[in-house]
């Protein structure tokens, strides 16, 4: 790869930040347009989420076949998934396979965390610098940093005082961590911890789980894909992608058109049991259509789920602690689990209720809550992410008039169509901010940006931006869609709403109009010559 020379950074057509699911596909599309494009990737390998989150138990909870790329028949044919919900090592291998197959790696600079990206109005170029001093200029600056990249460490006194080992789950070591016989503490009980805990509970000497909020975790029901099934499964791919196109959030599961109380209690329970017995997100997205909009319908299902949790935990007092009662079902991301609740029947596992006695500090020897101290050899922080905005505002991105993105978004995220923000021309955001099965919308947004750049090149445009009016109208419209939505009803600790990070503006961080509507709008705006954007 050609590096910049002293005093004369190379000038490219496009820099993409991030070699995860979206960035890799975006690079593929740009190279196919014969553009000179490169990815800058902070990690030491490609894969994004599936490079960083290597904690035991990390796996898809969308079906492997609905999460995979759809754009290449050859790739679909050549890659065999070994499980219906594939694990992190395989997911990372898949993304490497894709990058190798399309010869992308020669255009990816690894270990390159972007420190700053500054827009030069005169030259219509972005001047980009990485933490290791690499400089490059680019006409387009495209952020594909994902939604869950910036780790969120809790603001607890004494974290650096701890003398044992400690890890944040999304910065997990590459070598196997030996838990044998050790006293391990896990802080947090979100989707990550719920995958991790059952994987290590059998190996550790003693496990202490520090829980602040109980979650509605539902059984994943993963299974192997036998070699004999591969060919038949592959025949279903076209229908799988078509089906995802028909659903609100591009998952395979479609809501049942009936309303909860339209059917008898007996029928309702039978239906709940039916979706409960299915794998994956059937228990969330395959429910009665009003279960996420009508409070009484939601509570009816929440009661059913609470019952399912209680059935699996022997000690009723622990079962109570594990049973959420303070937020509606689905208002926070539903974790999918394998043997999670059974862990609490083991003698070597203790659940600590932080609602009753919060963590006061981390000490040299462990965790001290307001009523006890817990001696530990290892502390695992499964405390989540500064979602969507965290990674973007940590970079020093400066647009016209030297305004930083952080300042521009001080009162919350403002975009037009999720793609651009005013004052930052030729800067595209393709982080994955449509509420959607990730790869399904990653392909949509990378296609849209590629076609837009191609249109600009075909028509002699140098610059695309949006203005405050388009941005305001879109932001208000996007906000109006969230009124009364279930996601707004969990009062705390919800990364969808930014409420898991102190001081962050409370706002639904995804576009909530649905994948179908978003795709149609993308198409319409492109056909209109990019209405709401200014090309010059
Ligand atoms: P999370 O859902 O934000 O959970 C963080 C956990 O840490 C919560 O239980 C939170 O408690 C707790 N916590 C945070 N600060 C704390 C503090 N100071 N003291 C005590 N507890 C604290 O993060 P996550 O589990 O990493 O999951 C984030 C998202 O990643 C998921 O929602 C999901 O979208 C994605 N994910 C996906 C997969 C997959 O696709 N297979 C797997 C794992 C994760 P509160 O709830 O009380 O705030």
Coordinates of C-alpha atoms and ligand atoms in Angstrom, one line a residue:
X1 CA 0.0 0.0 0.0
X2 CA 1.4 3.4 -0.8
X3 CA 1.9 5.6 2.2
X4 CA 1.9 9.3 2.3
X5 CA 5.3 10.9 1.8
X6 CA 6.7 13.6 4.1
X7 CA 5.0 16.9 3.3
X8 CA 2.6 15.5 0.6
X9 CA -0.2 13.3 1.9
X10 CA -1.7 11.2 -0.9
X11 CA -5.0 12.4 -2.2
X12 CA -7.7 9.8 -2.5
X13 CA -11.3 9.8 -3.7
X14 CA -12.7 8.3 -0.5
X15 CA -11.6 7.4 3.0
X16 CA -13.8 5.0 4.9
X17 CA -13.4 4.7 8.6
X18 CA -13.9 1.2 9.9
X19 CA -13.4 -2.3 8.4
X20 CA -16.5 -3.8 9.9
X21 CA -19.6 -5.2 8.1
X22 CA -20.5 -1.8 6.5
X23 CA -17.0 -0.5 5.8
X24 CA -15.9 -3.6 4.0
X25 CA -18.9 -3.5 1.7
X26 CA -18.6 0.2 1.2
X27 CA -15.0 -0.2 0.1
X28 CA -16.0 -3.0 -2.3
X29 CA -18.6 -0.8 -3.9
X30 CA -16.2 2.2 -4.2
X31 CA -13.4 0.1 -5.7
X32 CA -16.0 -1.2 -8.2
X33 CA -16.6 2.3 -9.3
X34 CA -12.8 2.5 -10.0
X35 CA -12.4 5.0 -7.2
X36 CA -9.2 5.3 -5.2
X37 CA -10.5 4.4 -1.8
X38 CA -9.0 3.2 1.4
X39 CA -10.2 2.1 4.8
X40 CA -8.6 3.3 8.0
X41 CA -9.3 0.7 10.7
X42 CA -8.4 1.1 14.4
X43 CA -8.1 -2.7 15.0
X44 CA -5.4 -5.0 14.1
X45 CA -7.7 -7.0 11.8
X46 CA -10.9 -6.6 9.9
X47 CA -14.3 -7.4 11.3
X48 CA -15.3 -4.4 13.4
X49 CA -17.7 -5.7 16.1
X50 CA -16.6 -9.2 15.3
X51 CA -13.0 -8.3 15.7
X52 CA -13.3 -6.5 19.0
X53 CA -16.0 -8.5 20.8
X54 CA -14.2 -11.8 21.3
X55 CA -15.4 -12.5 24.8
X56 CA -16.5 -16.2 25.4
X57 CA -20.0 -16.7 24.1
X58 CA -20.1 -13.8 21.6
X59 CA -22.3 -14.8 18.7
X60 CA -25.0 -13.5 16.3
X61 CA -28.5 -13.4 17.6
X62 CA -29.8 -12.6 14.1
X63 CA -29.7 -15.8 12.0
X64 CA -26.4 -16.3 10.3
X65 CA -28.2 -16.5 7.0
X66 CA -30.2 -13.2 7.5
X67 CA -27.1 -11.3 8.8
X68 CA -24.7 -12.4 6.0
X69 CA -24.1 -10.2 2.9
X70 CA -26.6 -10.7 0.1
X71 CA -24.8 -8.9 -2.7
X72 CA -22.7 -11.7 -4.1
X73 CA -24.1 -15.0 -5.2
X74 CA -20.5 -16.4 -5.3
X75 CA -19.9 -15.4 -1.7
X76 CA -23.3 -16.9 -0.7
X77 CA -22.4 -20.1 -2.5
X78 CA -18.8 -20.4 -1.2
X79 CA -19.4 -19.7 2.5
X80 CA -21.0 -22.4 4.7
X81 CA -22.3 -21.4 8.1
X82 CA -21.8 -24.0 10.8
X83 CA -24.5 -22.8 13.2
X84 CA -27.8 -21.1 12.8
X85 CA -26.5 -18.3 15.1
X86 CA -22.8 -18.3 14.4
X87 CA -20.1 -17.5 17.0
X88 CA -17.6 -14.7 17.0
X89 CA -14.6 -16.7 15.7
X90 CA -16.6 -17.9 12.7
X91 CA -18.1 -14.4 12.1
X92 CA -14.6 -12.9 12.1
X93 CA -13.4 -15.6 9.7
X94 CA -16.4 -14.8 7.4
X95 CA -15.6 -11.1 7.2
X96 CA -11.9 -12.0 6.5
X97 CA -13.0 -14.4 3.8
X98 CA -15.1 -11.7 2.2
X99 CA -12.3 -9.2 2.4
X100 CA -9.8 -11.7 0.9
X101 CA -12.3 -12.8 -1.8
X102 CA -12.7 -9.3 -3.1
X103 CA -9.0 -8.4 -2.6
X104 CA -9.9 -5.6 -0.2
X105 CA -7.1 -5.9 2.3
X106 CA -4.5 -4.1 0.2
X107 CA -6.8 -1.1 0.5
X108 CA -7.1 -1.3 4.3
X109 CA -4.7 0.3 6.7
X110 CA -5.0 -1.5 10.1
X111 CA -4.0 -0.2 13.5
X112 CA -5.0 3.2 12.2
X113 CA -7.3 5.0 14.6
X114 CA -8.5 8.3 13.1
X115 CA -7.5 11.2 15.4
X116 CA -8.8 14.0 13.3
X117 CA -10.6 14.8 10.0
X118 CA -10.7 18.4 9.0
X119 CA -12.5 19.8 6.0
X120 CA -10.6 22.1 3.8
X121 CA -13.2 24.3 2.1
X122 CA -10.8 25.8 -0.5
X123 CA -9.6 22.4 -1.7
X124 CA -12.9 20.6 -1.1
X125 CA -10.9 17.9 0.6
X126 CA -10.9 16.2 4.0
X127 CA -7.5 16.2 5.7
X128 CA -7.3 13.1 7.9
X129 CA -4.7 12.1 10.4
X130 CA -4.4 8.9 12.4
X131 CA -3.1 8.5 15.9
X132 CA 0.2 7.0 14.5
X133 CA 0.8 10.2 12.4
X134 CA -0.4 8.9 9.0
X135 CA -1.9 11.7 7.0
X136 CA -4.1 11.4 3.9
X137 CA -6.4 13.7 2.0
X138 CA -9.7 12.6 0.6
X139 CA -12.6 14.1 -1.3
X140 CA -15.1 12.0 0.5
X141 CA -14.9 11.0 4.2
X142 CA -17.2 8.1 5.1
X143 CA -17.8 7.0 8.6
X144 CA -18.6 3.3 8.9
X145 CA -17.7 3.1 12.6
X146 CA -20.8 1.1 13.6
X147 CA -23.2 1.7 16.4
X148 CA -21.5 -0.1 19.2
X149 CA -17.8 0.8 19.0
X150 CA -17.0 3.2 21.7
X151 CA -16.7 1.2 25.0
X152 CA -18.5 2.6 28.0
X153 CA -16.5 2.2 31.2
X154 CA -18.6 3.0 34.3
X155 CA -17.8 6.0 36.2
X156 CA -16.8 4.1 39.4
X157 CA -14.1 5.3 41.8
X158 CA -10.9 3.2 42.0
X159 CA -11.1 1.2 38.7
X160 CA -7.3 1.6 38.3
X161 CA -6.6 0.5 41.8
X162 CA -7.6 -3.1 41.2
X163 CA -4.6 -5.4 41.4
X164 CA -6.1 -8.4 39.6
X165 CA -6.9 -8.8 35.9
X166 CA -9.8 -6.7 34.4
X167 CA -11.3 -6.5 31.0
X168 CA -14.1 -4.7 29.2
X169 CA -15.9 -7.3 27.1
X170 CA -15.4 -5.3 23.8
X171 CA -11.6 -5.1 24.4
X172 CA -11.2 -8.8 25.1
X173 CA -7.6 -10.3 24.8
X174 CA -6.8 -12.3 21.8
X175 CA -5.3 -15.1 23.9
X176 CA -7.6 -17.4 25.9
X177 CA -8.3 -16.0 29.4
X178 CA -7.8 -18.7 32.1
X179 CA -10.6 -18.5 34.6
X180 CA -9.9 -21.9 36.2
X181 CA -10.4 -21.7 39.9
X182 CA -10.5 -17.9 39.9
X183 CA -12.9 -15.6 41.7
X184 CA -14.5 -13.6 38.9
X185 CA -16.9 -10.7 39.0
X186 CA -19.0 -9.5 36.1
X187 CA -20.5 -6.0 36.2
X188 CA -23.5 -5.6 34.0
X189 CA -26.3 -7.9 32.8
X190 CA -27.0 -6.7 29.3
X191 CA -26.9 -8.8 26.1
X192 CA -23.1 -9.2 26.3
X193 CA -23.0 -10.4 29.9
X194 CA -25.9 -12.7 29.3
X195 CA -23.9 -14.4 26.5
X196 CA -20.7 -14.4 28.5
X197 CA -21.9 -15.6 31.9
X198 CA -23.0 -19.2 31.0
X199 CA -19.8 -19.7 29.1
X200 CA -17.5 -19.0 32.1
X201 CA -19.7 -20.1 35.0
X202 CA -18.6 -23.7 34.7
X203 CA -14.9 -22.9 34.6
X204 CA -14.5 -20.2 37.3
X205 CA -13.9 -21.0 40.9
X206 CA -16.6 -18.5 41.9
X207 CA -18.7 -16.1 39.9
X208 CA -20.2 -12.9 41.3
X209 CA -22.7 -11.1 39.0
X210 CA -23.3 -7.5 39.8
X211 CA -26.8 -6.7 38.5
X212 CA -28.4 -3.2 38.4
X213 CA -31.3 -3.9 36.1
X214 CA -32.8 -7.3 35.3
X215 CA -33.4 -8.0 31.6
X216 CA -36.0 -10.0 29.7
X217 CA -33.6 -12.5 28.2
X218 CA -35.2 -15.0 25.9
X219 CA -33.8 -18.4 24.8
X220 CA -31.8 -18.2 21.6
X221 CA -32.3 -21.9 20.6
X222 CA -29.2 -22.1 18.5
X223 CA -28.3 -25.3 16.6
X224 CA -25.7 -26.7 14.3
X225 CA -26.1 -26.7 10.6
X226 CA -25.2 -30.2 9.4
X227 CA -23.3 -30.6 6.2
X228 CA -26.3 -32.4 4.8
X229 CA -28.5 -29.3 5.3
X230 CA -26.2 -26.8 3.6
X231 CA -27.5 -27.1 0.1
X232 CA -31.1 -27.0 1.1
X233 CA -30.5 -24.0 3.3
X234 CA -28.8 -22.2 0.5
X235 CA -31.8 -22.6 -1.6
X236 CA -33.7 -20.6 1.0
X237 CA -31.4 -17.6 0.8
X238 CA -33.3 -15.6 -1.9
X239 CA -36.6 -16.1 0.0
X240 CA -34.8 -15.1 3.3
X241 CA -33.6 -11.8 1.8
X242 CA -37.0 -11.2 0.3
X243 CA -38.7 -11.9 3.6
X244 CA -36.3 -9.5 5.4
X245 CA -37.3 -6.8 2.8
X246 CA -40.9 -7.2 3.8
X247 CA -40.5 -6.7 7.6
X248 CA -40.3 -3.5 9.6
X249 CA -36.7 -3.9 10.8
X250 CA -35.5 -6.3 8.1
X251 CA -35.5 -9.3 10.4
X252 CA -36.9 -12.7 9.3
X253 CA -39.7 -12.5 11.8
X254 CA -42.9 -10.8 10.9
X255 CA -45.4 -9.6 13.5
X256 CA -48.7 -11.5 13.8
X257 CA -51.4 -9.2 12.3
X258 CA -53.7 -9.9 15.2
X259 CA -53.9 -7.8 18.3
X260 CA -53.2 -9.3 21.7
X261 CA -56.7 -9.0 23.2
X262 CA -58.5 -9.9 20.0
X263 CA -58.0 -13.6 20.8
X264 CA -59.1 -15.7 23.8
X265 CA -56.7 -16.1 26.7
X266 CA -56.2 -19.7 25.8
X267 CA -55.3 -18.8 22.2
X268 CA -53.0 -16.1 23.4
X269 CA -51.1 -18.3 25.7
X270 CA -50.8 -21.0 23.0
X271 CA -49.4 -18.3 20.6
X272 CA -46.9 -17.1 23.2
X273 CA -45.8 -20.7 23.7
X274 CA -45.4 -21.1 20.0
X275 CA -43.2 -18.1 19.5
X276 CA -41.3 -19.0 22.7
X277 CA -40.4 -22.4 21.2
X278 CA -38.9 -20.8 18.1
X279 CA -35.3 -19.7 17.7
X280 CA -34.0 -16.2 17.7
X281 CA -36.1 -13.0 17.7
X282 CA -39.5 -14.7 17.2
X283 CA -40.2 -13.8 20.8
X284 CA -39.7 -10.1 20.1
X285 CA -40.6 -9.4 16.5
X286 CA -42.9 -12.3 15.8
X287 CA -45.4 -11.3 18.5
X288 CA -48.9 -9.8 18.1
X289 CA -48.6 -6.6 16.2
X290 CA -49.7 -4.4 19.1
X291 CA -47.2 -5.9 21.6
X292 CA -44.7 -3.1 21.1
X293 CA -47.2 -0.2 21.0
X294 CA -50.0 -1.0 23.4
X295 CA -49.0 -0.9 27.1
X296 CA -51.6 -3.5 28.2
X297 CA -50.6 -5.9 25.4
X298 CA -47.0 -5.4 26.2
X299 CA -47.6 -6.1 29.9
X300 CA -49.6 -9.3 29.1
X301 CA -46.6 -10.7 27.2
X302 CA -44.1 -9.4 29.9
X303 CA -46.0 -11.4 32.5
X304 CA -45.6 -14.5 30.4
X305 CA -41.9 -13.9 30.0
X306 CA -41.5 -13.3 33.7
X307 CA -43.2 -16.7 34.4
X308 CA -40.7 -18.3 32.0
X309 CA -37.8 -16.8 33.9
X310 CA -39.1 -17.9 37.3
X311 CA -39.6 -21.5 36.1
X312 CA -35.9 -21.8 35.5
X313 CA -34.5 -20.4 38.7
X314 CA -34.8 -22.6 41.8
X315 CA -34.4 -20.0 44.6
X316 CA -37.5 -17.8 44.5
X317 CA -35.7 -14.8 46.0
X318 CA -33.0 -15.0 43.2
X319 CA -35.7 -15.5 40.6
X320 CA -37.4 -12.3 41.8
X321 CA -34.2 -10.4 41.4
X322 CA -33.7 -11.8 37.8
X323 CA -37.3 -10.9 36.8
X324 CA -37.6 -7.4 35.3
X325 CA -40.6 -5.3 36.5
X326 CA -39.3 -1.8 36.0
X327 CA -39.5 -1.5 32.2
X328 CA -41.7 -2.9 29.4
X329 CA -40.7 -5.9 27.4
X330 CA -38.6 -4.7 24.4
X331 CA -38.1 -1.2 25.6
X332 CA -34.4 -2.2 26.1
X333 CA -32.7 -4.5 23.6
X334 CA -33.9 -8.1 24.2
X335 CA -30.9 -10.3 25.0
X336 CA -31.0 -13.9 23.6
X337 CA -29.4 -16.5 25.9
X338 CA -28.4 -20.1 26.2
X339 CA -28.6 -21.6 29.8
X340 CA -28.3 -18.1 31.3
X341 CA -30.9 -18.5 34.1
X342 CA -29.7 -22.0 35.1
X343 CA -26.4 -20.5 36.0
X344 CA -28.0 -19.0 39.1
X345 CA -28.8 -22.5 40.3
X346 CA -25.1 -23.3 40.6
X347 CA -23.5 -23.1 44.1
X348 CA -20.5 -21.2 42.9
X349 CA -22.6 -18.3 41.5
X350 CA -23.8 -15.3 43.4
X351 CA -26.1 -12.5 42.2
X352 CA -25.6 -9.1 43.8
X353 CA -28.4 -6.7 43.6
X354 CA -26.9 -3.3 43.0
X355 CA -30.3 -1.6 43.2
X356 CA -30.3 -2.3 46.9
X357 CA -26.6 -1.7 47.5
X358 CA -24.8 0.1 44.6
X359 CA -21.1 -0.2 43.9
X360 CA -19.2 2.3 46.0
X361 CA -15.8 1.7 44.6
X362 CA -13.3 -0.7 43.1
X363 CA -10.6 -1.5 45.5
X364 CA -7.2 -3.2 45.1
X365 CA -8.8 -6.5 45.9
X366 CA -12.3 -6.3 44.4
X367 CA -15.6 -4.6 44.4
X368 CA -17.0 -2.7 47.4
X369 CA -20.8 -2.0 47.5
X370 CA -22.5 0.0 50.1
X371 CA -23.1 -3.1 52.2
X372 CA -20.3 -5.6 51.4
X373 CA -17.0 -6.2 49.8
X374 CA -16.3 -8.9 47.3
X375 CA -12.7 -10.2 46.8
X376 CA -12.0 -11.0 43.2
X377 CA -9.2 -12.2 41.0
X378 CA -10.8 -10.9 37.8
X379 CA -13.3 -8.1 37.1
X380 CA -15.2 -8.1 33.8
X381 CA -16.8 -4.9 32.8
X382 CA -19.8 -5.8 30.6
X383 CA -21.0 -2.3 30.8
X384 CA -21.8 -1.6 27.2
X385 CA -21.1 1.3 24.8
X386 CA -21.4 5.0 24.2
X387 CA -23.6 4.0 21.3
X388 CA -23.8 5.6 17.9
X389 CA -22.3 9.0 18.8
X390 CA -19.4 7.9 21.0
X391 CA -17.0 6.9 18.4
X392 CA -17.8 9.8 16.1
X393 CA -17.4 12.5 18.7
X394 CA -14.2 11.0 20.1
X395 CA -12.6 11.8 16.7
X396 CA -11.9 15.4 16.1
X397 CA -14.1 15.9 13.0
X398 CA -14.2 19.5 11.9
X399 CA -16.4 20.8 9.1
X400 CA -17.0 24.2 7.6
X401 CA -16.0 27.2 9.7
X402 CA -13.9 24.8 11.9
X403 CA -17.0 23.6 13.7
X404 CA -16.5 20.2 15.3
X405 CA -19.1 17.4 15.0
X406 CA -19.1 17.3 18.8
X407 CA -20.2 21.0 19.0
X408 CA -22.7 20.5 16.1
X409 CA -24.3 17.6 18.0
X410 CA -24.1 19.1 21.5
X411 CA -27.9 19.3 21.8
X412 CA -28.3 15.8 20.2
X413 CA -27.8 14.1 16.9
X414 CA -29.0 16.1 13.8
X415 CA -28.8 14.6 10.4
X416 CA -30.6 14.6 7.1
X417 CA -31.7 11.1 6.1
X418 CA -29.1 9.7 8.6
X419 CA -26.5 10.3 5.8
X420 CA -25.3 13.9 6.3
X421 CA -25.1 16.7 8.8
X422 CA -25.1 20.3 7.8
X423 CA -21.7 22.1 7.7
X424 CA -19.9 18.8 6.9
X425 CA -19.9 18.5 3.1
X426 CA -18.8 15.3 1.5
X427 CA -19.0 13.6 4.9
X428 CA -21.2 10.6 4.9
X429 CA -22.5 8.8 7.9
X430 CA -23.2 5.1 7.3
X431 CA -22.8 3.9 10.8
X432 CA -26.0 1.8 10.9
X433 CA -28.5 4.2 12.4
X434 CA -31.7 2.7 10.9
X435 CA -33.4 0.4 13.4
X436 CA -32.7 -2.7 11.3
X437 CA -31.1 -6.1 11.1
X438 CA -27.5 -4.8 10.7
X439 CA -26.2 -6.1 7.4
X440 CA -29.5 -5.7 5.6
X441 CA -29.4 -1.9 6.1
X442 CA -25.6 -1.8 5.8
X443 CA -26.0 -2.9 2.2
X444 CA -28.7 -0.3 1.6
X445 CA -26.8 2.7 2.9
X446 CA -23.5 1.7 1.3
X447 CA -25.3 1.2 -2.0
X448 CA -27.0 4.6 -1.7
X449 CA -23.7 6.4 -0.9
X450 CA -21.9 4.6 -3.8
X451 CA -24.7 5.5 -6.3
X452 CA -24.7 9.1 -5.0
X453 CA -20.9 9.4 -5.5
X454 CA -21.2 7.9 -9.0
X455 CA -24.0 10.3 -9.8
X456 CA -21.9 13.2 -8.7
X457 CA -19.0 12.0 -10.8
X458 CA -21.2 11.4 -13.9
X459 CA -22.6 14.9 -13.6
X460 CA -19.5 16.8 -12.6
X461 CA -20.4 17.6 -9.1
X462 CA -17.6 18.1 -6.6
X463 CA -19.5 18.6 -3.4
X464 CA -22.6 17.3 -1.6
X465 CA -23.9 18.7 1.6
X466 CA -27.2 19.3 3.4
X467 CA -28.5 22.5 5.0
X468 CA -30.0 23.3 8.4
X469 CA -33.5 23.3 7.0
X470 CA -33.4 19.8 5.6
X471 CA -31.7 18.6 8.7
X472 CA -34.2 20.2 11.0
X473 CA -37.2 18.9 9.1
X474 CA -35.8 15.4 9.0
X475 CA -34.7 15.4 12.7
X476 CA -38.1 16.6 13.8
X477 CA -39.8 14.1 11.6
X478 CA -37.6 11.3 12.9
X479 CA -38.3 12.4 16.4
X480 CA -42.1 12.4 15.8
X481 CA -41.9 8.8 14.8
X482 CA -40.7 7.8 18.2
X483 CA -43.6 9.3 20.1
X484 CA -45.2 6.7 22.3
X485 CA -42.8 4.1 21.1
X486 CA -41.9 1.4 23.6
X487 CA -38.2 2.2 23.4
X488 CA -38.8 5.6 25.0
X489 CA -40.3 3.9 28.0
X490 CA -37.3 2.4 29.8
X491 CA -36.4 5.2 32.1
X492 CA -32.7 4.4 32.5
X493 CA -29.8 2.4 31.1
X494 CA -31.0 2.2 27.5
X495 CA -28.3 2.7 24.9
X496 CA -31.1 3.0 22.2
X497 CA -31.9 6.3 24.0
X498 CA -28.5 7.4 25.1
X499 CA -29.6 7.1 28.7
X500 CA -26.8 4.6 29.7
X501 CA -24.2 7.3 29.5
X502 CA -24.3 10.2 32.0
X503 CA -24.8 13.6 30.4
X504 CA -25.8 12.3 27.0
X505 CA -28.9 13.8 25.5
X506 CA -31.9 11.6 25.7
X507 CA -33.1 10.8 22.2
X508 CA -33.9 7.7 20.2
X509 CA -30.7 7.2 18.3
X510 CA -32.1 5.1 15.5
X511 CA -34.3 6.1 12.6
X512 CA -37.6 4.6 13.6
X513 CA -39.5 4.7 10.3
X514 CA -38.6 1.2 9.5
X515 CA -36.4 -0.4 6.9
X516 CA -39.1 -0.6 4.2
X517 CA -39.9 3.1 4.4
X518 CA -36.2 4.1 4.6
X519 CA -35.3 2.1 1.5
X520 CA -38.2 3.6 -0.4
X521 CA -37.2 7.1 0.7
X522 CA -33.6 6.5 -0.3
X523 CA -34.7 5.5 -3.7
X524 CA -37.1 8.4 -4.1
X525 CA -34.5 11.0 -3.0
X526 CA -31.9 9.6 -5.3
X527 CA -34.3 9.6 -8.3
X528 CA -35.2 13.2 -7.6
X529 CA -31.6 14.3 -8.0
X530 CA -30.9 14.2 -4.3
X531 CA -33.7 16.4 -2.9
X532 CA -32.7 18.0 0.4
X533 CA -29.0 17.7 -0.4
X534 CA -27.1 20.5 -2.1
X535 CA -24.8 19.5 -4.9
X536 CA -22.3 21.9 -6.4
Ligands
LIG1 P1 -25.8 -2.9 27.7 O1 -26.9 -3.5 27.1 O2 -25.7 -1.4 27.7 O3 -25.6 -3.4 29.2 C1 -24.7 -2.8 30.0 C2 -24.9 -3.4 31.4 O4 -24.0 -2.8 32.3 C3 -26.3 -3.1 32.0 O5 -26.7 -4.2 32.7 C4 -26.0 -1.9 32.9 O6 -27.0 -1.8 33.9 C5 -24.7 -2.3 33.4 N1 -24.0 -1.1 33.9 C6 -23.5 0.0 33.2 N2 -22.9 0.8 34.1 C7 -23.0 0.3 35.3 C8 -22.5 0.7 36.6 N3 -21.9 1.9 36.8 N4 -22.8 -0.1 37.6 C9 -23.4 -1.3 37.4 N5 -23.8 -1.7 36.3 C10 -23.6 -0.9 35.2 O7 -24.4 -3.4 27.0 P2 -24.1 -4.8 26.3 O8 -24.6 -5.9 27.2 O9 -22.7 -4.7 26.0 O10 -25.0 -4.8 25.1 C11 -25.0 -3.6 24.2 C12 -25.6 -4.0 22.9 O11 -24.7 -4.8 22.1 C13 -26.8 -5.0 23.0 O12 -28.0 -4.3 23.4 C14 -26.8 -5.5 21.6 O13 -27.4 -4.7 20.7 C15 -25.4 -5.6 21.2 N6 -25.0 -7.0 21.4 C16 -25.3 -7.8 20.4 C17 -25.0 -9.1 20.5 C18 -25.4 -10.0 19.3 O14 -25.8 -9.5 18.3 N7 -25.3 -11.2 19.4 C19 -24.4 -9.6 21.6 C20 -24.1 -8.8 22.7 C21 -24.4 -7.5 22.6 P3 -28.3 -0.9 33.6 O15 -29.2 -1.7 32.7 O16 -28.9 -0.8 35.0 O17 -27.9 0.4 33.0

